[in-house]
Amino acid sequence: MSATQTLLSVTGLTKHYGAHLGCADVSFDLYPGEVVGIVGESGSGKTTLLNCLAGRLAPDEGRVQYTDRLGDSMDVHAMSESRRRFLMRTDWAFVHQNPRDGLRMAVSAGGNVGERLMAVGARHYGDIRSQAIDWLDKTEVDVGRVDDRPDTFSGGMQQRLQIARNLVTGPRLVFMDEPTGGLDVSVQARLLDLLRRLVAEMGLSAIIVTHDLAVARLLSHRLMVMRRGHVVEQGLTDQVLDDPQHAYTQLLVSSVLQP
Amino acid sequence: MSQEMIRLTDVAKSFTLHNQDGATLPVFAGLSMSVAAGECVALAGPSGKGKSTLMRMLYGNYLCPAGSIEIRHKDGWTDVAGADPRSILNLRRWTLGYISQFLRVVPRVSALDVVAEPLVSRGLPPEEAQEKAAAILTRLNLPESLWHLAPATFSGGEQQRVNIARGFVAPFPVMLLDEPTASLDKTNREAVLDLIRDAKARGVALIGIFHDAETRNAVCDREFEIASYAVAA
């Protein structure tokens, strides 16, 4: 049964920056269709962990094992750079907090989306353009702006464009680093609704780093709470938020202001 | 005797507040009960004795630190107390329905989609799920003009009916009802009681909290007194 095979299997992941601890001894399994949230305050090691998981940063210890569409298992940190780049264009996607890190600002919106399709071998210009327009529409980017450069877009539009660029090739696993950070709340709500819908419709697996517990509740099935590089608590999202066991999680949950 | 659907054995719960000098609030201990198919059991007892806490533990929303909470799921039993998140989500998708006191609204999602969601998550095509959602919203007298709006601005009674519709739209064999009729008028309360009666006739096992005696007497087969398991603080 494919549903019982892990997509990502993480064991003992540890990363130091000199004497400073990035993340320590993190282990978990991610299954197809599962969304895991990583929460914690700034500096708790969330982004370090995400980068280690996505193979963007080499850990000091531990392994990240990925199982591809064919059922072949591979060590993310032992594979060649070209193999990892190929994975990043096909099976994986990475949504950055700052859309500028995930988009090419000098290329048109349509080009940003089409580029990913070309990277996996699409060659027919008409098809690429129509798929790009289709994805702009899906992510609620005005399709009339297809030939405009993203640096003329608002922050929310840029973020939706980054998501279109990432999802157009039908990845299986999406890494997201604070996808709603830096956006107005009304813009956030729209983006969250979009992400929630796309994740469900495409059956995506995702690992989402956020410091916003409401975002974590809305998007993730499971939650890992990080503090000073350690995962201090993990479990079903609503259970961790509604009946937190660890002192730090209790502090985190009780510190949120209710509007 | 009908088939057992819910089986609690020696369940205990307490809360430790680490940021308030580690204060411990004991709730109950040694709690055992079972509910059979087609049976509706009312949790009874004064406020603060843990009725809602027990409901949340049954749903896996609160951790169960001691004892077991077994729910008949597909061909076997799932122990909520020891199950991993995936098993609990699977249980919630197919077996265990929960109608909370208040609807948790998601910005921008219409009432119809809120109600259809449990079916969509089971893999039903969205159009079919929406048809079923529309049917149950009609049964609960929610005006059609509201179906395509997000429930954030609905009245308490309207939100509660969306919540109830969401709970009853999929045929869950086990259901938890936390004050399902609290904010409803007589007509709508009757509509909810009808849904509960239908569920019982289908063999659904239900546990509920009903403060209103009239409602309780109308659908519950027996009461379970939770105060007998209380632990003094």
Coordinates of C-alpha atoms in Angstrom, one line a residue:
Chain A
M1 CA 0.0 0.0 0.0
S2 CA 1.5 3.3 -1.1
A3 CA -0.2 5.3 1.6
T4 CA 1.8 3.5 4.3
Q5 CA 5.2 4.2 2.7
T6 CA 6.8 7.3 4.0
L7 CA 7.6 10.2 1.7
L8 CA 10.3 11.6 4.0
S9 CA 11.9 9.8 6.8
V10 CA 14.1 11.9 9.1
T11 CA 16.4 10.5 11.7
G12 CA 18.6 12.3 14.2
L13 CA 19.0 15.5 12.2
T14 CA 21.5 17.8 13.9
K15 CA 23.1 21.1 12.7
H16 CA 25.5 23.4 14.6
Y17 CA 26.7 26.8 13.5
G18 CA 30.1 26.7 15.3
A19 CA 29.2 26.6 19.0
H20 CA 25.6 27.6 18.3
L21 CA 23.0 25.0 17.9
G22 CA 20.7 25.1 14.8
C23 CA 18.7 22.0 15.4
A24 CA 19.2 18.9 17.5
D25 CA 18.3 15.2 17.0
V26 CA 15.1 15.8 15.0
S27 CA 13.4 12.6 13.8
F28 CA 10.0 12.2 12.2
D29 CA 8.2 10.5 9.3
L30 CA 6.1 12.3 6.7
Y31 CA 3.5 10.4 4.8
P32 CA 1.9 11.2 1.4
G33 CA -0.8 13.8 1.7
E34 CA 0.3 14.9 5.1
V35 CA 1.0 18.5 6.1
V36 CA 3.3 19.1 9.0
G37 CA 3.7 22.5 10.7
I38 CA 6.9 23.6 12.5
V39 CA 6.2 26.3 15.0
G40 CA 8.4 28.1 17.5
E41 CA 9.8 31.6 18.2
S42 CA 12.4 33.3 16.0
G43 CA 15.8 31.7 16.4
S44 CA 14.3 28.3 17.6
G45 CA 15.8 26.5 14.6
K46 CA 12.7 26.2 12.4
T47 CA 14.3 27.5 9.2
T48 CA 17.5 25.7 9.8
L49 CA 15.6 22.4 10.1
L50 CA 13.6 23.2 7.0
N51 CA 16.7 23.9 5.0
C52 CA 18.3 20.6 6.2
L53 CA 15.2 18.7 5.3
A54 CA 15.1 20.2 1.8
G55 CA 18.8 19.4 1.3
R56 CA 19.7 23.1 1.1
L57 CA 21.9 22.9 4.1
A58 CA 24.1 19.9 5.1
P59 CA 23.4 18.6 8.6
D60 CA 26.3 17.6 10.9
E61 CA 24.5 14.4 11.8
G62 CA 21.4 12.4 10.8
R63 CA 19.7 11.4 7.6
V64 CA 16.8 12.5 5.4
Q65 CA 15.5 9.7 3.3
Y66 CA 13.1 10.5 0.4
T67 CA 11.0 8.0 -1.4
D68 CA 10.3 9.0 -5.0
R69 CA 7.3 8.2 -7.3
L70 CA 8.7 4.9 -8.3
G71 CA 9.2 3.8 -4.7
D72 CA 12.9 4.2 -4.7
S73 CA 14.4 5.5 -1.5
M74 CA 17.3 8.0 -1.5
D75 CA 19.4 9.8 1.0
V76 CA 18.9 13.5 0.3
H77 CA 22.3 14.5 1.6
A78 CA 24.2 11.8 -0.2
M79 CA 22.9 12.4 -3.7
S80 CA 24.7 14.5 -6.3
E81 CA 24.0 18.2 -6.6
S82 CA 22.5 17.7 -10.1
R83 CA 20.2 15.0 -8.8
R84 CA 19.0 17.2 -6.0
R85 CA 18.4 20.1 -8.3
F86 CA 16.4 17.8 -10.6
L87 CA 14.3 16.7 -7.6
M88 CA 13.8 20.4 -6.6
R89 CA 12.4 21.1 -10.1
T90 CA 10.2 18.0 -10.3
D91 CA 9.0 16.3 -7.1
W92 CA 9.8 19.1 -4.7
A93 CA 9.0 22.8 -4.4
F94 CA 10.2 25.5 -2.0
V95 CA 8.2 28.5 -1.2
H96 CA 10.3 31.3 0.4
Q97 CA 9.0 33.8 2.9
N98 CA 10.3 36.6 0.6
P99 CA 8.9 36.1 -2.9
R100 CA 12.0 37.8 -4.2
D101 CA 14.0 34.7 -3.2
G102 CA 11.7 32.4 -5.1
L103 CA 11.0 34.5 -8.2
R104 CA 13.0 36.0 -11.0
M105 CA 12.1 39.6 -10.7
A106 CA 13.4 40.5 -14.2
V107 CA 11.2 37.9 -16.0
S108 CA 7.5 38.3 -16.7
A109 CA 4.9 36.6 -14.5
G110 CA 4.1 34.1 -17.2
G111 CA 7.8 33.5 -17.8
N112 CA 8.3 32.8 -14.1
V113 CA 5.7 30.0 -14.2
G114 CA 6.6 28.8 -17.7
E115 CA 10.3 28.5 -16.8
R116 CA 9.5 25.7 -14.4
L117 CA 7.6 23.8 -17.0
M118 CA 10.5 24.2 -19.5
A119 CA 12.9 22.9 -16.8
V120 CA 11.0 19.6 -16.9
G121 CA 11.0 19.4 -20.6
A122 CA 8.0 21.4 -21.9
R123 CA 8.8 22.9 -25.3
H124 CA 5.6 24.0 -26.9
Y125 CA 5.2 27.7 -26.4
G126 CA 1.4 27.8 -26.7
D127 CA 1.0 25.0 -24.2
I128 CA 3.4 26.6 -21.7
R129 CA 1.7 30.0 -22.0
S130 CA -1.8 28.5 -21.6
Q131 CA -0.7 26.4 -18.6
A132 CA 1.0 29.5 -17.1
I133 CA -2.2 31.5 -17.5
D134 CA -4.2 28.7 -16.1
W135 CA -2.0 28.8 -12.9
L136 CA -2.2 32.5 -12.6
D137 CA -5.9 32.2 -12.6
K138 CA -5.8 29.4 -10.0
T139 CA -3.7 31.5 -7.7
E140 CA -5.9 34.5 -8.3
V141 CA -3.3 36.6 -10.1
D142 CA -5.0 38.8 -12.7
V143 CA -4.2 37.0 -15.9
G144 CA -4.1 40.4 -17.7
R145 CA -0.8 40.8 -15.9
V146 CA 0.8 37.7 -17.5
D147 CA 3.4 39.8 -19.3
D148 CA 4.2 42.1 -16.5
R149 CA 7.3 41.7 -14.3
P150 CA 6.7 40.7 -10.7
D151 CA 8.5 43.7 -9.3
T152 CA 5.4 45.7 -10.4
F153 CA 3.2 43.4 -8.2
S154 CA 2.0 43.8 -4.7
G155 CA 3.5 41.6 -2.0
G156 CA 0.4 39.3 -1.9
M157 CA 0.4 39.0 -5.6
Q158 CA 4.1 38.1 -5.7
Q159 CA 3.6 35.5 -3.1
R160 CA 0.7 33.9 -5.1
L161 CA 2.9 34.0 -8.2
Q162 CA 5.6 32.2 -6.3
I163 CA 3.1 29.5 -5.4
A164 CA 2.0 29.2 -9.0
R165 CA 5.6 28.9 -10.1
N166 CA 6.2 26.2 -7.5
L167 CA 3.0 24.1 -8.1
V168 CA 2.7 24.2 -11.9
T169 CA 4.8 21.1 -12.3
G170 CA 2.7 19.1 -9.9
P171 CA 5.2 18.5 -7.1
R172 CA 4.6 15.9 -4.4
L173 CA 6.3 17.7 -1.5
V174 CA 6.3 21.4 -0.8
F175 CA 8.6 23.1 1.7
M176 CA 7.2 26.5 2.9
D177 CA 9.1 29.0 5.0
E178 CA 6.7 31.5 6.6
P179 CA 4.5 31.7 3.4
T180 CA 2.2 34.3 4.9
G181 CA 4.9 36.3 6.8
G182 CA 5.0 40.0 5.9
L183 CA 1.5 40.1 4.4
D184 CA -1.5 42.1 5.6
V185 CA -4.0 39.9 7.4
S186 CA -6.7 40.3 4.7
V187 CA -4.1 39.2 2.1
Q188 CA -3.0 36.4 4.4
A189 CA -6.5 35.1 4.7
R190 CA -6.8 34.9 0.9
L191 CA -3.4 33.2 0.6
L192 CA -4.2 30.7 3.4
D193 CA -7.5 29.8 1.7
L194 CA -5.7 29.3 -1.5
L195 CA -3.0 27.1 0.0
R196 CA -5.5 25.0 1.9
R197 CA -7.5 24.4 -1.2
L198 CA -4.5 23.5 -3.4
V199 CA -3.0 21.2 -0.8
A200 CA -6.3 19.3 -0.5
E201 CA -7.0 19.2 -4.2
M202 CA -3.5 18.1 -5.3
G203 CA -3.1 15.8 -2.3
L204 CA 0.2 17.5 -1.6
S205 CA 2.5 16.8 1.3
A206 CA 4.0 19.8 2.9
I207 CA 6.3 21.0 5.6
I208 CA 5.4 24.5 6.7
V209 CA 7.5 26.7 9.0
T210 CA 5.5 29.4 10.7
H211 CA 5.5 31.3 13.9
D212 CA 1.7 32.0 13.5
L213 CA -0.3 29.3 15.4
A214 CA -3.5 30.2 13.5
V215 CA -1.7 29.5 10.2
A216 CA -0.4 26.2 11.6
R217 CA -3.9 25.2 12.8
L218 CA -5.5 26.0 9.5
L219 CA -2.9 24.2 7.3
S220 CA -1.3 21.4 9.1
H221 CA -2.3 18.0 10.3
R222 CA 0.6 17.6 12.6
L223 CA 2.7 20.0 14.6
M224 CA 6.2 20.1 15.8
V225 CA 7.1 22.7 18.4
M226 CA 10.7 23.9 18.4
R227 CA 12.6 25.6 21.1
R228 CA 16.4 26.3 21.1
G229 CA 16.9 23.8 18.4
H230 CA 15.0 20.9 20.0
V231 CA 11.5 19.6 19.2
V232 CA 9.9 19.9 22.6
E233 CA 6.5 18.6 21.6
Q234 CA 4.8 17.1 18.6
G235 CA 1.4 15.6 17.8
L236 CA -1.9 16.2 16.1
T237 CA -2.3 19.9 15.5
D238 CA -5.5 20.6 17.4
Q239 CA -4.3 18.5 20.3
V240 CA -1.0 20.3 20.6
L241 CA -2.7 23.7 20.5
D242 CA -5.7 22.9 22.7
D243 CA -4.0 20.6 25.2
P244 CA -0.3 21.5 25.2
Q245 CA 1.9 19.4 27.5
H246 CA 5.2 21.2 27.4
A247 CA 5.8 24.4 29.4
Y248 CA 7.0 26.2 26.3
T249 CA 4.0 25.2 24.2
Q250 CA 1.7 26.3 27.0
L251 CA 3.5 29.6 27.0
L252 CA 3.3 29.9 23.2
V253 CA -0.4 29.1 23.1
S254 CA -1.3 31.4 26.0
S255 CA 0.6 34.3 24.6
V256 CA -1.6 34.6 21.5
L257 CA -3.9 37.6 21.6
Q258 CA -7.5 36.9 20.7
P259 CA -8.8 39.6 18.4
Chain B
M1 CA -27.4 -6.8 23.0
S2 CA -26.2 -4.5 20.3
Q3 CA -22.6 -4.3 19.3
E4 CA -20.3 -2.2 21.5
M5 CA -18.9 0.8 19.7
I6 CA -17.2 2.9 22.4
R7 CA -15.3 1.4 25.3
L8 CA -13.5 3.5 28.0
T9 CA -11.4 1.8 30.6
D10 CA -10.0 3.4 33.6
V11 CA -9.6 6.8 32.0
A12 CA -8.0 9.6 34.0
K13 CA -7.3 13.2 33.2
S14 CA -5.6 16.2 34.9
F15 CA -4.1 19.4 33.6
T16 CA -0.7 20.7 34.6
L17 CA -0.2 24.4 34.2
H18 CA 3.6 24.8 33.9
N19 CA 3.5 28.5 33.7
Q20 CA 1.3 28.9 36.8
D21 CA 3.7 27.4 39.3
G22 CA 3.1 23.9 37.9
A23 CA -0.4 23.9 39.4
T24 CA -2.2 20.6 38.7
L25 CA -5.9 20.5 38.1
P26 CA -7.3 16.9 38.5
V27 CA -10.5 16.3 36.5
F28 CA -11.5 12.6 36.9
A29 CA -10.0 9.2 37.4
G30 CA -11.0 5.5 37.0
L31 CA -13.7 6.3 34.5
S32 CA -15.0 3.4 32.6
M33 CA -18.1 3.2 30.3
S34 CA -19.3 1.7 27.1
V35 CA -21.8 2.7 24.4
A36 CA -23.5 0.3 22.0
A37 CA -24.7 0.8 18.5
G38 CA -28.0 2.7 18.3
E39 CA -27.6 4.1 21.8
C40 CA -27.4 7.7 22.9
V41 CA -25.8 8.4 26.2
A42 CA -26.0 11.8 28.0
L43 CA -23.0 12.9 30.1
A44 CA -24.5 14.3 33.2
G45 CA -23.0 16.3 36.1
P46 CA -22.5 19.9 37.2
S47 CA -20.3 22.4 35.3
G48 CA -16.6 22.0 35.7
K49 CA -16.7 18.2 36.3
G50 CA -15.2 17.4 32.9
K51 CA -18.0 16.7 30.5
S52 CA -16.5 18.7 27.7
T53 CA -13.0 17.5 28.6
L54 CA -14.2 13.9 28.2
M55 CA -15.7 14.6 24.8
R56 CA -12.5 16.2 23.6
M57 CA -10.5 13.3 24.9
L58 CA -12.8 10.9 22.9
Y59 CA -12.1 13.0 19.8
G60 CA -8.3 13.0 20.4
N61 CA -8.3 16.7 20.9
Y62 CA -7.2 16.4 24.5
L63 CA -4.6 13.8 25.4
C64 CA -5.6 10.8 27.4
P65 CA -2.7 10.2 29.8
A66 CA -4.2 7.1 31.5
G67 CA -6.5 4.3 30.6
S68 CA -7.8 3.5 27.1
I69 CA -10.5 5.0 24.8
E70 CA -11.4 2.4 22.2
I71 CA -13.6 3.2 19.3
R72 CA -14.7 0.5 16.9
H73 CA -13.2 1.5 13.6
K74 CA -13.7 -0.5 10.3
D75 CA -12.9 -4.1 11.3
G76 CA -11.1 -3.4 14.6
W77 CA -10.7 -1.0 17.4
T78 CA -8.6 2.1 17.6
D79 CA -7.4 3.2 21.0
V80 CA -7.5 7.0 20.9
A81 CA -5.3 7.2 24.0
G82 CA -2.3 5.6 22.2
A83 CA -3.0 6.3 18.5
D84 CA -0.6 8.3 16.4
P85 CA -1.9 11.5 14.6
R86 CA -2.5 9.6 11.3
S87 CA -4.7 7.0 13.0
I88 CA -6.7 9.7 14.7
L89 CA -7.2 11.6 11.5
N90 CA -8.2 8.4 9.8
L91 CA -10.7 7.7 12.6
R92 CA -12.1 11.2 12.3
R93 CA -12.5 10.9 8.5
W94 CA -14.4 7.6 8.6
T95 CA -15.8 6.8 12.0
L96 CA -15.9 9.6 14.5
G97 CA -18.0 12.7 14.1
Y98 CA -17.9 15.6 16.5
I99 CA -20.2 18.5 16.8
S100 CA -18.6 21.1 19.0
Q101 CA -20.4 23.9 20.7
F102 CA -19.1 26.5 18.4
L103 CA -18.3 26.5 14.7
R104 CA -14.6 27.2 13.9
V105 CA -14.9 29.5 10.9
V106 CA -12.4 29.6 8.2
P107 CA -12.1 32.9 6.3
R108 CA -13.6 32.9 2.8
V109 CA -15.0 29.3 2.9
S110 CA -18.8 29.2 2.2
A111 CA -21.3 27.5 4.5
L112 CA -22.0 24.9 1.7
D113 CA -18.3 24.1 1.4
V114 CA -17.9 23.9 5.2
V115 CA -20.6 21.3 5.3
A116 CA -19.4 19.4 2.3
E117 CA -15.8 19.2 3.5
P118 CA -16.1 15.9 5.5
L119 CA -17.5 14.2 2.3
V120 CA -14.8 15.8 0.0
S121 CA -12.1 14.5 2.4
R122 CA -13.6 11.0 1.9
G123 CA -13.0 11.4 -1.8
L124 CA -16.5 12.2 -2.9
P125 CA -16.6 14.5 -6.0
P126 CA -17.2 18.1 -4.9
E127 CA -20.5 18.4 -6.8
E128 CA -22.0 15.3 -5.2
A129 CA -20.7 16.5 -1.8
Q130 CA -22.4 19.9 -2.3
E131 CA -25.7 18.3 -3.2
K132 CA -25.7 16.3 0.0
A133 CA -24.6 19.4 1.9
A134 CA -27.5 21.4 0.4
A135 CA -30.0 18.6 1.3
I136 CA -29.0 18.6 5.0
L137 CA -28.9 22.5 5.2
T138 CA -32.4 22.4 3.8
R139 CA -33.5 20.0 6.5
L140 CA -32.0 22.3 9.1
N141 CA -33.9 25.3 7.6
L142 CA -30.8 27.3 6.8
P143 CA -32.0 29.8 4.1
E144 CA -30.5 29.2 0.7
S145 CA -29.4 32.8 0.5
L146 CA -26.7 32.0 3.1
W147 CA -25.3 28.9 1.6
H148 CA -22.7 30.7 -0.5
L149 CA -21.6 33.0 2.2
A150 CA -18.8 32.4 4.8
P151 CA -20.5 31.8 8.1
A152 CA -18.3 34.3 10.1
T153 CA -21.1 36.9 10.1
F154 CA -24.0 34.4 10.7
S155 CA -26.0 34.5 13.9
G156 CA -25.2 32.0 16.7
G157 CA -28.1 29.7 15.7
E158 CA -27.2 29.8 12.0
Q159 CA -23.6 29.0 12.8
Q160 CA -24.7 26.1 15.0
R161 CA -26.9 24.7 12.3
V162 CA -23.9 24.8 9.8
N163 CA -21.9 23.0 12.5
I164 CA -24.6 20.3 13.0
A165 CA -25.0 19.9 9.2
R166 CA -21.3 19.3 8.9
G167 CA -21.5 16.7 11.7
F168 CA -24.4 14.8 10.1
V169 CA -23.6 15.1 6.4
A170 CA -21.4 12.0 6.5
P171 CA -22.6 8.7 8.0
F172 CA -20.3 8.5 11.0
P173 CA -20.9 5.3 13.1
V174 CA -19.9 7.1 16.3
M175 CA -20.8 10.7 17.1
L176 CA -20.1 13.2 19.8
L177 CA -22.5 16.0 20.4
D178 CA -21.5 19.0 22.6
E179 CA -24.7 21.0 23.3
P180 CA -26.0 20.6 19.8
T181 CA -29.3 22.4 20.4
A182 CA -28.1 25.1 22.8
S183 CA -28.7 28.1 20.6
L184 CA -31.7 26.9 18.6
D185 CA -35.4 27.7 18.6
K186 CA -38.0 25.0 18.9
T187 CA -38.5 24.3 15.2
N188 CA -34.8 23.9 14.6
R189 CA -34.3 21.9 17.8
E190 CA -36.9 19.5 16.5
A191 CA -35.0 19.2 13.2
V192 CA -31.8 18.3 15.1
L193 CA -33.7 15.8 17.3
D194 CA -34.9 14.2 14.1
L195 CA -31.4 13.8 12.8
I196 CA -30.3 12.2 16.1
R197 CA -33.3 9.8 16.0
D198 CA -32.4 8.9 12.4
A199 CA -28.8 8.3 13.4
K200 CA -29.8 6.0 16.3
A201 CA -32.1 4.0 14.0
R202 CA -29.1 3.5 11.6
G203 CA -27.1 2.1 14.6
V204 CA -25.0 5.1 15.3
A205 CA -23.5 5.2 18.9
L206 CA -23.8 8.7 20.4
I207 CA -22.4 10.5 23.4
G208 CA -23.8 14.0 24.1
I209 CA -24.0 16.9 26.5
F210 CA -27.5 18.2 26.7
H211 CA -28.2 20.8 29.4
D212 CA -31.9 21.0 28.4
A213 CA -33.8 18.2 30.1
E214 CA -36.5 18.2 27.4
T215 CA -34.0 17.5 24.7
R216 CA -32.2 15.0 26.8
N217 CA -35.3 13.0 27.5
A218 CA -36.3 13.1 23.9
V219 CA -33.3 11.2 22.5
C220 CA -31.1 9.8 25.3
D221 CA -31.4 6.2 26.5
R222 CA -29.5 6.8 29.7
E223 CA -27.3 9.2 31.6
F224 CA -23.7 8.8 32.6
E225 CA -22.9 10.6 35.8
I226 CA -19.4 12.0 35.5
A227 CA -19.2 13.6 39.0
S228 CA -18.9 10.1 40.5
Y229 CA -15.3 9.9 39.0
A230 CA -14.3 13.4 40.1
V231 CA -10.9 13.8 41.8
A232 CA -10.6 16.5 44.5
A233 CA -8.1 19.2 43.7

